[in-house]
XYZ file of C-alpha atoms in Angstrom:
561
model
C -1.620 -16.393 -10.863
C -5.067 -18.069 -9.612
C -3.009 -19.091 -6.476
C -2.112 -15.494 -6.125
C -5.635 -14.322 -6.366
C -6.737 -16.480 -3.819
C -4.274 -15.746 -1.616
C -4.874 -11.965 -1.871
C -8.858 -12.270 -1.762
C -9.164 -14.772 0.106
C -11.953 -13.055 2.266
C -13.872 -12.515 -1.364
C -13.774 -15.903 -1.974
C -15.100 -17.146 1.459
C -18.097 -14.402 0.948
C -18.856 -15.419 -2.446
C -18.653 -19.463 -1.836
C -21.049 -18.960 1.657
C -23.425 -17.168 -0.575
C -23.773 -19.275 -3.577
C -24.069 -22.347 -1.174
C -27.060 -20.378 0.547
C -28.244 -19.143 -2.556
C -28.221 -23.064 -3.769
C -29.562 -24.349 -0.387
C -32.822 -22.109 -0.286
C -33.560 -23.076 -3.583
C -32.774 -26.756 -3.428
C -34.654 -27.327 -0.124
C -37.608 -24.975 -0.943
C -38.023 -26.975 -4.600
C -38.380 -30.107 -3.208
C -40.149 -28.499 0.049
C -43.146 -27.863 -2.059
C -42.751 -30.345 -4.390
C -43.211 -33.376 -2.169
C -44.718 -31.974 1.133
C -48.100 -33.195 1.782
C -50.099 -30.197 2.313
C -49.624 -28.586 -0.760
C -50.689 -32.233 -2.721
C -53.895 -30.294 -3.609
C -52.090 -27.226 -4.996
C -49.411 -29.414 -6.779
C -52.403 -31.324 -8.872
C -53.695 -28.064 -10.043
C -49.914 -26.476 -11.025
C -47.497 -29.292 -10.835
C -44.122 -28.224 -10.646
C -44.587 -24.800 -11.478
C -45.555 -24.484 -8.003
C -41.814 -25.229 -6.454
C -40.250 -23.497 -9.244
C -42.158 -19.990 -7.866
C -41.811 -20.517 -3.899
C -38.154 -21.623 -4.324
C -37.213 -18.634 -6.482
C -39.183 -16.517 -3.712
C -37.126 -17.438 -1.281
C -34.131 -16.956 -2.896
C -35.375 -13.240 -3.512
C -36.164 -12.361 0.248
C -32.531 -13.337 1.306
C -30.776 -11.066 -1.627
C -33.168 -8.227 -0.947
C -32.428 -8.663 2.810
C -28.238 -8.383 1.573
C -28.987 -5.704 -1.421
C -28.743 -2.740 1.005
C -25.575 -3.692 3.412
C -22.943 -3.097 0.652
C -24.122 0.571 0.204
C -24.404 1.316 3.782
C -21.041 3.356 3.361
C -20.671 4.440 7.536
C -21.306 0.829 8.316
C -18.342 -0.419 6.104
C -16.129 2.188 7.082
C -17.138 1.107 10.911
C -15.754 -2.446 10.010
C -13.215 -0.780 8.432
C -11.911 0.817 11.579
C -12.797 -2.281 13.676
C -10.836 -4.434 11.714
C -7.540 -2.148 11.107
C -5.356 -4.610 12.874
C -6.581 -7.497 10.303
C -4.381 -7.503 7.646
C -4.721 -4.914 4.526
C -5.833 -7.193 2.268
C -8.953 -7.926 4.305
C -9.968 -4.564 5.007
C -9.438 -4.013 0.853
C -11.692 -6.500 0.216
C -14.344 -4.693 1.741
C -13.662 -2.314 -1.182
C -15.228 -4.737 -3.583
C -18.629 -3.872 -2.021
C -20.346 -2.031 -5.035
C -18.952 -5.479 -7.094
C -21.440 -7.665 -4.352
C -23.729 -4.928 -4.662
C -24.118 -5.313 -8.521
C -23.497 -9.234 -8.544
C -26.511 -9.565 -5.985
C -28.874 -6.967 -8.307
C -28.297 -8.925 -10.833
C -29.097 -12.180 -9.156
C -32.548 -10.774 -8.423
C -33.276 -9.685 -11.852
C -32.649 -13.419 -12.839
C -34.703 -14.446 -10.125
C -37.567 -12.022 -10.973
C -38.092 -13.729 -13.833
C -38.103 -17.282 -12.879
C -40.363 -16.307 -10.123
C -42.451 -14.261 -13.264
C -42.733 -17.064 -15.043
C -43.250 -19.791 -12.747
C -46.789 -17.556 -11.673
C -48.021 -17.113 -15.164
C -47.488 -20.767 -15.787
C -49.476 -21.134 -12.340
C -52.538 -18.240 -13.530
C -52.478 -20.203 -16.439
C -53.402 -23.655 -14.681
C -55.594 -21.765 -12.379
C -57.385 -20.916 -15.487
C -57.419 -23.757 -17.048
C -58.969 -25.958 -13.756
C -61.487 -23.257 -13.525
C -62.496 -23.619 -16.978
C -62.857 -27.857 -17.167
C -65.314 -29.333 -16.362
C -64.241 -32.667 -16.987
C -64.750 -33.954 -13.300
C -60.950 -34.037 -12.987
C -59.373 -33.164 -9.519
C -58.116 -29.745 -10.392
C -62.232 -29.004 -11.580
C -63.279 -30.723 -8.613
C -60.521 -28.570 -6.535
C -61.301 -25.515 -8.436
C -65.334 -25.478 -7.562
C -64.657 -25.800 -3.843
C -65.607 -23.460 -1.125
C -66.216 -20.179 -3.621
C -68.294 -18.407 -1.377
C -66.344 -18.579 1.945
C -62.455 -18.634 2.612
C -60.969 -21.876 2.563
C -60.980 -21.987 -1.579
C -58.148 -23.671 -3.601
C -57.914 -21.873 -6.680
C -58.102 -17.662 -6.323
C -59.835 -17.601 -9.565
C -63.548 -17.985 -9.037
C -65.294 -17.255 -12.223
C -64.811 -18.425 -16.091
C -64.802 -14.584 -17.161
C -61.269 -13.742 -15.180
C -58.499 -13.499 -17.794
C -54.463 -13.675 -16.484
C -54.415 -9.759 -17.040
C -56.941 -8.951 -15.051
C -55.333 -11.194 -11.644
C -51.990 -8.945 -12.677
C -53.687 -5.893 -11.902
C -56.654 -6.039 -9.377
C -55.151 -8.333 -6.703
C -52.314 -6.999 -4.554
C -50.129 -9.454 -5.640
C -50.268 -9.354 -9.121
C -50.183 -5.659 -8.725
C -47.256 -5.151 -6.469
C -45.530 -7.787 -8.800
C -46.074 -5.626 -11.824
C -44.730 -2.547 -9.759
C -41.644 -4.385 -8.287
C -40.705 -5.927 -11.643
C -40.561 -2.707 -13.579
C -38.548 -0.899 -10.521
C -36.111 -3.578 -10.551
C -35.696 -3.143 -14.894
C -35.422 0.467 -14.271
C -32.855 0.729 -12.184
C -30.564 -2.376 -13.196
C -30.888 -0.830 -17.049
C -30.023 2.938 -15.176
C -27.028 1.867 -13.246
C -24.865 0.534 -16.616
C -21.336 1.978 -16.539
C -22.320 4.322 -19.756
C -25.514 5.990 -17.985
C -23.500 6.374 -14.713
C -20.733 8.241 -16.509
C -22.426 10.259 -19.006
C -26.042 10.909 -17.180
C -25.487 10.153 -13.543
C -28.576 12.504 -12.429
C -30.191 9.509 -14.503
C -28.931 6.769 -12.308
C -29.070 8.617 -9.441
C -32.572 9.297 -9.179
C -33.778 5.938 -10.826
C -31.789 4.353 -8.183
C -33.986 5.493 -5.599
C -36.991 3.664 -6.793
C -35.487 0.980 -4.622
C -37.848 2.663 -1.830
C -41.054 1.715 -4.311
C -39.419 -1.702 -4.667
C -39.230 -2.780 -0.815
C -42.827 -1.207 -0.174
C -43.697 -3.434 -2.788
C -41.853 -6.654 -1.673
C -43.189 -6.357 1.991
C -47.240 -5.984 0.716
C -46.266 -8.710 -1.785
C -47.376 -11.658 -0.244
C -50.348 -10.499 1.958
C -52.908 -11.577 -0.060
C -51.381 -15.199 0.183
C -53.109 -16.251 -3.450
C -51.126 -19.801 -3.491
C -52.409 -21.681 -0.778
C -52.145 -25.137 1.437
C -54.265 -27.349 2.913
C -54.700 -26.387 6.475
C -53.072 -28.809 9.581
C -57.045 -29.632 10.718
C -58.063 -30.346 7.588
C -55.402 -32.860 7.004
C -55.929 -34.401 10.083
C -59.552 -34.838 9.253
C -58.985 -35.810 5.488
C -55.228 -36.760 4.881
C -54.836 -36.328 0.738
C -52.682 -40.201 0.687
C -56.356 -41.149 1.666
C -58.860 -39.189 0.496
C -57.485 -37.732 -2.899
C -58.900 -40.313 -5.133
C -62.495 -40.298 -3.579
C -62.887 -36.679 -4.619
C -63.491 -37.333 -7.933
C -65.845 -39.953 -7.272
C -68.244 -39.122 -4.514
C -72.317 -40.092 -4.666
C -74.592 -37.670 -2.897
C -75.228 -39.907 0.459
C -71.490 -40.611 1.115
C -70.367 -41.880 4.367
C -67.564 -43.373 4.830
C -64.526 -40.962 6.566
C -63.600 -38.783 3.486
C -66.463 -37.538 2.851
C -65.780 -34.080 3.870
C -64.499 -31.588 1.523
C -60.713 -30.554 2.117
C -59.909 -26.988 3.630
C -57.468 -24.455 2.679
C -55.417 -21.591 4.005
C -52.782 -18.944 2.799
C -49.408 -19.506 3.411
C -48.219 -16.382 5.521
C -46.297 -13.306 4.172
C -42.691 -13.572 5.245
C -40.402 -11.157 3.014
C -40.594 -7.943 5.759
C -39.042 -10.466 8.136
C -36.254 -10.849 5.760
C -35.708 -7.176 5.056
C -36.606 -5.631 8.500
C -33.269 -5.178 9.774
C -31.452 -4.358 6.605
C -33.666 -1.673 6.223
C -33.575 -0.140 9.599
C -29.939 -0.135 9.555
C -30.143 1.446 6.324
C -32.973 4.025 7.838
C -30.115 4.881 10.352
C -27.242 4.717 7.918
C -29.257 7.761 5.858
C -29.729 9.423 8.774
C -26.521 9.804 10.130
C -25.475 11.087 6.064
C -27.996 13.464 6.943
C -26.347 14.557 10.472
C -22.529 14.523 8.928
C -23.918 16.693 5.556
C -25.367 19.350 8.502
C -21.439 19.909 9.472
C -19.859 23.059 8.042
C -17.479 22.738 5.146
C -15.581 26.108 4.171
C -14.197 26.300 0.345
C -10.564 27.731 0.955
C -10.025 28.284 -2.467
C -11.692 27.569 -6.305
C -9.207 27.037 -9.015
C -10.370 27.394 -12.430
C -8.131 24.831 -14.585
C -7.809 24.473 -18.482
C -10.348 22.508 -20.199
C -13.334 22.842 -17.474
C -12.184 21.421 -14.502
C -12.773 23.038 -11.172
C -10.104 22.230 -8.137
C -11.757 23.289 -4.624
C -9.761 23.406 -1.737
C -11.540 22.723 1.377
C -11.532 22.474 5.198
C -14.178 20.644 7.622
C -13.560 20.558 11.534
C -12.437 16.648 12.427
C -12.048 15.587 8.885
C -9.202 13.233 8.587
C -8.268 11.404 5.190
C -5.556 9.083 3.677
C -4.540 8.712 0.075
C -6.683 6.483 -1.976
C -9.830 7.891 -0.106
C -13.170 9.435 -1.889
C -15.554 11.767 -0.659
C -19.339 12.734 -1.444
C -20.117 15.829 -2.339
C -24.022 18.183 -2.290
C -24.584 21.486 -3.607
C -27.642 22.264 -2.424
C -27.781 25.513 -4.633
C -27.833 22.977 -7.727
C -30.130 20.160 -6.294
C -30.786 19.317 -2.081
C -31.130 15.610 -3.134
C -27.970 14.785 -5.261
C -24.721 13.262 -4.102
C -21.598 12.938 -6.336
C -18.604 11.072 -5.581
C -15.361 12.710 -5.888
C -11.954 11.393 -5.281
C -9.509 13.141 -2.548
C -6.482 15.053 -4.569
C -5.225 15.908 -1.506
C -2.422 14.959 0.213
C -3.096 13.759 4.385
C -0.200 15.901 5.202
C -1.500 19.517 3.456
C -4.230 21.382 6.053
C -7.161 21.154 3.815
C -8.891 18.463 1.344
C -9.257 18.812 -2.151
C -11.118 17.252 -5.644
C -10.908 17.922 -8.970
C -14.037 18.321 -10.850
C -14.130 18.359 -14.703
C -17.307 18.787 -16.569
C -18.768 15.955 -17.501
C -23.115 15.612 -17.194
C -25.441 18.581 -15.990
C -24.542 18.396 -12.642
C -20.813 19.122 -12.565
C -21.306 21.799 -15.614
C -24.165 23.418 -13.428
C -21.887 23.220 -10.482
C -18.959 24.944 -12.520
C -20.976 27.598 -13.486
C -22.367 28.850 -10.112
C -18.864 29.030 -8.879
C -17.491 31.152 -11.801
C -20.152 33.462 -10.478
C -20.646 32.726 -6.646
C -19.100 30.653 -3.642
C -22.360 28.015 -2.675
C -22.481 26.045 0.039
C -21.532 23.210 -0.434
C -22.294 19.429 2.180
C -18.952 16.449 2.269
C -19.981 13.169 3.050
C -16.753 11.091 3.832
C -13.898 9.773 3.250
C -14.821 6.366 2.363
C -13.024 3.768 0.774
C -9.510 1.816 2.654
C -6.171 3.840 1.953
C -3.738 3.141 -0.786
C -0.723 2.876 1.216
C 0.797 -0.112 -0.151
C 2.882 2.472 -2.453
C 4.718 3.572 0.678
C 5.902 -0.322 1.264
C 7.979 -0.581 -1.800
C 11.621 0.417 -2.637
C 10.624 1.005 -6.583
C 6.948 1.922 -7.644
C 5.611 1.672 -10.965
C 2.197 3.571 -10.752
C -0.080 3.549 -13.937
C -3.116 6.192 -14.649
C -5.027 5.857 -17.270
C -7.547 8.810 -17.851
C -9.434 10.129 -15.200
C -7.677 7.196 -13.766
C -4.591 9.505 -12.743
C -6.948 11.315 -10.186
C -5.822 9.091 -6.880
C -2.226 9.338 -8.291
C -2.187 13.057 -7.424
C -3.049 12.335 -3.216
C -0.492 9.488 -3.960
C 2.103 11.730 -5.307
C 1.641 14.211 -3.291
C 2.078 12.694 -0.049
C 5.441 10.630 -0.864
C 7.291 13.781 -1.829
C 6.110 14.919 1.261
C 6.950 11.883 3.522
C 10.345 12.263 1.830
C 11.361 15.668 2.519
C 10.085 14.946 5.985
C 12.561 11.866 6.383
C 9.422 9.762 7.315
C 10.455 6.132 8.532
C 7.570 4.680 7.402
C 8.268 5.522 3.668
C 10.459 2.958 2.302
C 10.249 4.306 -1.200
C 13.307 5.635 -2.993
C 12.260 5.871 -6.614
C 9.283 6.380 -8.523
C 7.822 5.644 -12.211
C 4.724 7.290 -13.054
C 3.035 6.724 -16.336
C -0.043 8.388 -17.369
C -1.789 7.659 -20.975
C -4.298 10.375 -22.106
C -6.127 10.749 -24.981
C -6.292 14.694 -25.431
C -4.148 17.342 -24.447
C -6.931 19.219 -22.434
C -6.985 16.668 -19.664
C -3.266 17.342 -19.246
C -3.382 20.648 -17.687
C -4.131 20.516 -13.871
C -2.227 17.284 -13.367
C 0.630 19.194 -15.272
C 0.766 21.958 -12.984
C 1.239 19.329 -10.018
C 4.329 17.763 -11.861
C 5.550 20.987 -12.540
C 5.674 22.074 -9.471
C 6.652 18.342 -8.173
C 9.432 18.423 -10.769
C 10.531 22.307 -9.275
C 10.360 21.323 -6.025
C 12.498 17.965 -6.435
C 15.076 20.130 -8.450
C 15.453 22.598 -5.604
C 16.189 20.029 -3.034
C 18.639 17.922 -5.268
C 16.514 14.901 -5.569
C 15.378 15.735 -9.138
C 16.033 12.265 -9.968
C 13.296 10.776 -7.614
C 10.897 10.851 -9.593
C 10.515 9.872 -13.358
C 7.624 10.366 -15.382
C 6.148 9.141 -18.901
C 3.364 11.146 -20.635
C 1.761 9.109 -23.048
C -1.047 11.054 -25.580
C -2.739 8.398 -27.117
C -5.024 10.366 -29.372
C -3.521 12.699 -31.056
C -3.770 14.527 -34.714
C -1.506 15.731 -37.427
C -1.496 19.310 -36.220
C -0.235 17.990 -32.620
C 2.367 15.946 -34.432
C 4.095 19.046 -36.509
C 4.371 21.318 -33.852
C 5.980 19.018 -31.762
C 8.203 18.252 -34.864
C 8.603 22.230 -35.122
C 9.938 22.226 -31.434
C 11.798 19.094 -31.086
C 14.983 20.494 -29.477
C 13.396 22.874 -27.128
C 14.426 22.027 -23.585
C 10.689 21.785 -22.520
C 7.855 20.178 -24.167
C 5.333 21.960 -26.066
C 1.982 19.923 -25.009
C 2.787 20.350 -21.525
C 5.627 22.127 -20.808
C 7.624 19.801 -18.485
C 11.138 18.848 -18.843
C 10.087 15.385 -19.936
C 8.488 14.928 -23.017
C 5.341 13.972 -24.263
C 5.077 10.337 -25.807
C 2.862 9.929 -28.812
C 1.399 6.623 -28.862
C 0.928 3.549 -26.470
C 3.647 2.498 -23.661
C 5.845 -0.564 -25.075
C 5.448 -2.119 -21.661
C 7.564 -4.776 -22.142
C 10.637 -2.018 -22.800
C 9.380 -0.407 -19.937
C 9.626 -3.102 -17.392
C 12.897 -4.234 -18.729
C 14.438 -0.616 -18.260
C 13.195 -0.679 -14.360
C 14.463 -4.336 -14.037
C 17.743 -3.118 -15.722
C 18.111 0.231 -13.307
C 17.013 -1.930 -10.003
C 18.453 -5.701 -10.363
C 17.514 -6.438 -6.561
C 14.874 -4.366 -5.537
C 11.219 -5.419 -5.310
C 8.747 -3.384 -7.509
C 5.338 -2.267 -6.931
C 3.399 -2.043 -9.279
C 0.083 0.185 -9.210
C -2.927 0.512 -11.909
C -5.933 3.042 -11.872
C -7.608 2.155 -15.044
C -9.465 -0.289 -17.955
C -9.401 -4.018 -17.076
C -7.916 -4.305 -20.248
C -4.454 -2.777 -19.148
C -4.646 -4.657 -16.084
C -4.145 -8.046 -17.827
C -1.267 -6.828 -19.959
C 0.593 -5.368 -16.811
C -0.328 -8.112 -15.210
C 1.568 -10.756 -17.287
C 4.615 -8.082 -17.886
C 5.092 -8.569 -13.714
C 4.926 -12.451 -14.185
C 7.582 -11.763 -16.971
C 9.841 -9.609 -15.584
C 10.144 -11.255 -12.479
C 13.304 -13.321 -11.533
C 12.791 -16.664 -10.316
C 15.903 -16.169 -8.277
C 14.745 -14.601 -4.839
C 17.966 -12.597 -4.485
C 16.966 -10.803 -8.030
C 13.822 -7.806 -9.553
C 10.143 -8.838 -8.466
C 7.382 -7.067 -9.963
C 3.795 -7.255 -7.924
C 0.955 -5.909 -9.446
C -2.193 -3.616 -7.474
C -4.612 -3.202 -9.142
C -6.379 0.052 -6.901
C -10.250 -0.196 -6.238
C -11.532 3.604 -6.538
């Protein structure tokens, strides 16, 4: 299975390697950089290491805050996307994985925040300290040098200046404090829990990355950790003159008599960031443009259990299953953007979502159109089709939850490449499973298999498609009216012809029925859901699978929405 993997994401695998190596470069040859380079012998004898440990960790930060922004520049992916649609599927599904770089490089940050954090008040501290002696030593010797003009060593000039007060007077310190708590903000914000449950929360927090880059570009102007400058060294080269310093008489003469100069070393982060953040400047701005174009709402369809279905219709808007959209109601809030996935089928003449209420935002929404039509902005499609489905004889596809969303575009669209005859569609039979917890989340999807199951009946191809309901959380009073109305010819949660399975899927029955019914076909198999099915379906392909080529394969997708 790991050769599998890497066959399929390859292209993630090249990505990740070439940035860990970079990521290990920068910070290998940065550490030892400023750990054995000459002009910084002064600075090293006053902080020792902890002067490599900061730079190297500050350059590590520049190159993941210049990559932070690209995997969120949605238009510019979906650009490659298009460029690259004769590359193979697999590569142009990789760039799918973009919010997973997005996160892993966040995270990277926060780890190097704080060994860049550290490093500095393990550097204040020496600065202190060598301000504070008076022993003769070279960092008191360093530390008394040129405190009335500008070629000082050590930023701290009097005995009175405490590690607090550098943190918030100088810009440094400052902008350090002010990046550091942005960057906690929004990585504790952005957990899967807060972006379910209070995405308004996230949403807004999120944006503090504007505060963060300000901050990151003013950073270093100060330039508080300093070198010795090139004419100084030429005049008094540390290998020679370091251990005269602390041993000097008042009428010295020989060459290293002169006291050593120093200089900043120059703010480089906006370099780094500069073009990441104009192409994101011009990424937000063409949102902007495509939100100005006018979406009508065809029709508002209020479903059981809160959820809202609008049907809509944008001039030039062209989608394929698997795809999401982003969605404004200005009426609610100007600023917020939700993402919704497409419902729709490519072949129907307008797009659709389902909504159900879940956070302040979709409930306000909700509301205002049981009383009104707003306007409403689409941002989209994004994300790379799911049309692998279409490639297999046999498809198994899974929905767990809200997971079953994509699955109705998906469904959707075979029956109608079907009835059309299409060539493309090599699919002849179709397994759908969906596992719910309550019976509330049932009802729109129902009234798509309904009238799925209707429509398949009329046309004489009723055995198509074959579907397992699964309610996983269910109660006594559930379980006796089903009892009550065992040999009705529908079911009584949902009403279809099938009926309702209480409990979880025996997968291992399951695949062995499909591998029983189709002894040579080749079976896709498709997940929307927890990670946690994933790795049982997973194995069950492995399992199921006939080593004999002629015989039942099952290959497992796992969709990215």
């Amino acid at each position: 299975t790991m050769g599998n993997w890497l066959v399929n994401h390859w292209f993630s695998a090249a990505v990740l390697a070439a940035w860990l190596g970079i990521n290990i470069f920068l910070f290998t040859y940065y550490f030892l950089f400023f750990d054995q380079d000459e002009r910084y012998f002064y600075t090293r004898a006053i902080l020792g290491s902890a002067l490599a440990w900061a730079r190297a960790s500050a350059k590590c930060l520049n190159f993941n805050s210049m990559l932070i922004l690209l995997p969120v520049c949605r238009n510019l992916l979906s650009f490659l996307r298009g460029t690259c649609s004769c590359c193979r599927r697999t590569l142009r599904k990789q760039l799918d994985h973009n919010l997973t770089f997005h996160k892993l490089v966040a995270y990277t940050l926060a780890l190097l925040t704080a060994v860049h954090t550290i490093a500095h008040l393990f550097n204040l501290e020496r600065y202190n300290q060598s301000q504070q002696a008076a022993d003769g030593s070279l960092p008191a010797v360093l530390s008394e040098m040129h405190l009335q003009g500008s070629k000082w060593l050590n930023p701290i000039h009097s005995n009175q200046t405490t590690v607090e007060y550098v943190a918030f007077t100088t810009i440094p310190g400052l902008t350090g404090v002010i990046i550091t708590l942005a960057l906690i903000l929004m990585v504790t914000s952005s957990t899967e829990f807060i972006r379910r449950n209070y995405f308004e929360l996230f949403w807004y927090t999120h944006h503090l990355f504007l505060v963060y880059f300000a901050g990151l570009v003013i950073h270093g102007i100060a330039g508080l950790v300093r070198g010795q400058t090139e004419q100084s060294m030429a005049e008094v080269h540390p290998y020679h003159c370091a251990e005269y310093l602390t041993r000097r008489d008042q009428n010295c003469s020989h060459s290293c008599c002169a006291d050593p100069e120093f200089g900043s070393i120059p703010a480089e982060s906006w370099k780094w960031v500069l073009a990441p953040i104009i192409l994101y400047v011009f990424e937000r701005i063409l949102r902007v443009w495509r939100a100005q174009q006018k979406v009508v709402v065809t029709k508002a369809v209020m479903h059981p259990a809160r959820v809202l279905e609008l049907q809509m219709q944008k001039k030039g808007f062209c989608m394929e299953v698997g795809q999401y959209i982003f969605v404004n109601c200005p009426a609610i809030s100007p600023l917020e953007w939700h993402p919704f996935t497409l419902t729709s089928a490519p072949e129907e003449d307008f797009f659709s979502i389902h909504i159900r209420a879940a956070g302040d935002w979709t409930e306000r929404l909700i509301d205002t159109f049981q009383l009104e039509t707003p306007r409403i902005e689409v941002d989209g499609p994004f994300g790379t089709a799911s049309e692998d489905v279409f490639q297999y004889e046999v498809a198994m596809l899974v929905g767990a939850g809200i997971g079953v969303t994509p699955f109705a575009s998906v469904l959707k669209s075979i029956w109608y490449k079907f009835q059309q005859a299409d060539q493309a569609l090599k699919t002849k039979k179709i397994y759908f499973y969906w596992l719910c917890r309550d019976t509330g989340a049932f009802a729109w999807f129902n009234d798509l298999l309904a009238s799925l199951e209707q429509r398949m009946a009329e046309s004489g191809k009723a055995d198509f498609l074959t579907y397992r309901l699964f309610l996983t959380g269910w109660d006594t009073s559930i379980a006796n009216n089903v009892a009550l109305h065992f040999d009705t010819a529908t079911d009584t949660v949902t009403g279809l012809r099938h009926k309702t399975i209480f409990g979880r899927p025996m997968w291992n029955m399951e695949f062995a029925a499909v591998a029983t019914a189709h002894p040579r076909s080749v079976v896709g198999v498709f997940l929307c859901g927890p990670e946690g099915l994933a790795k049982s379906l997973q194995k069950c392909c492995h399992q199921h699978s006939s080593m004999d080529p002629r015989k039942v394969k099952f290959y497992f997708n796992k969709e990215n929405f």
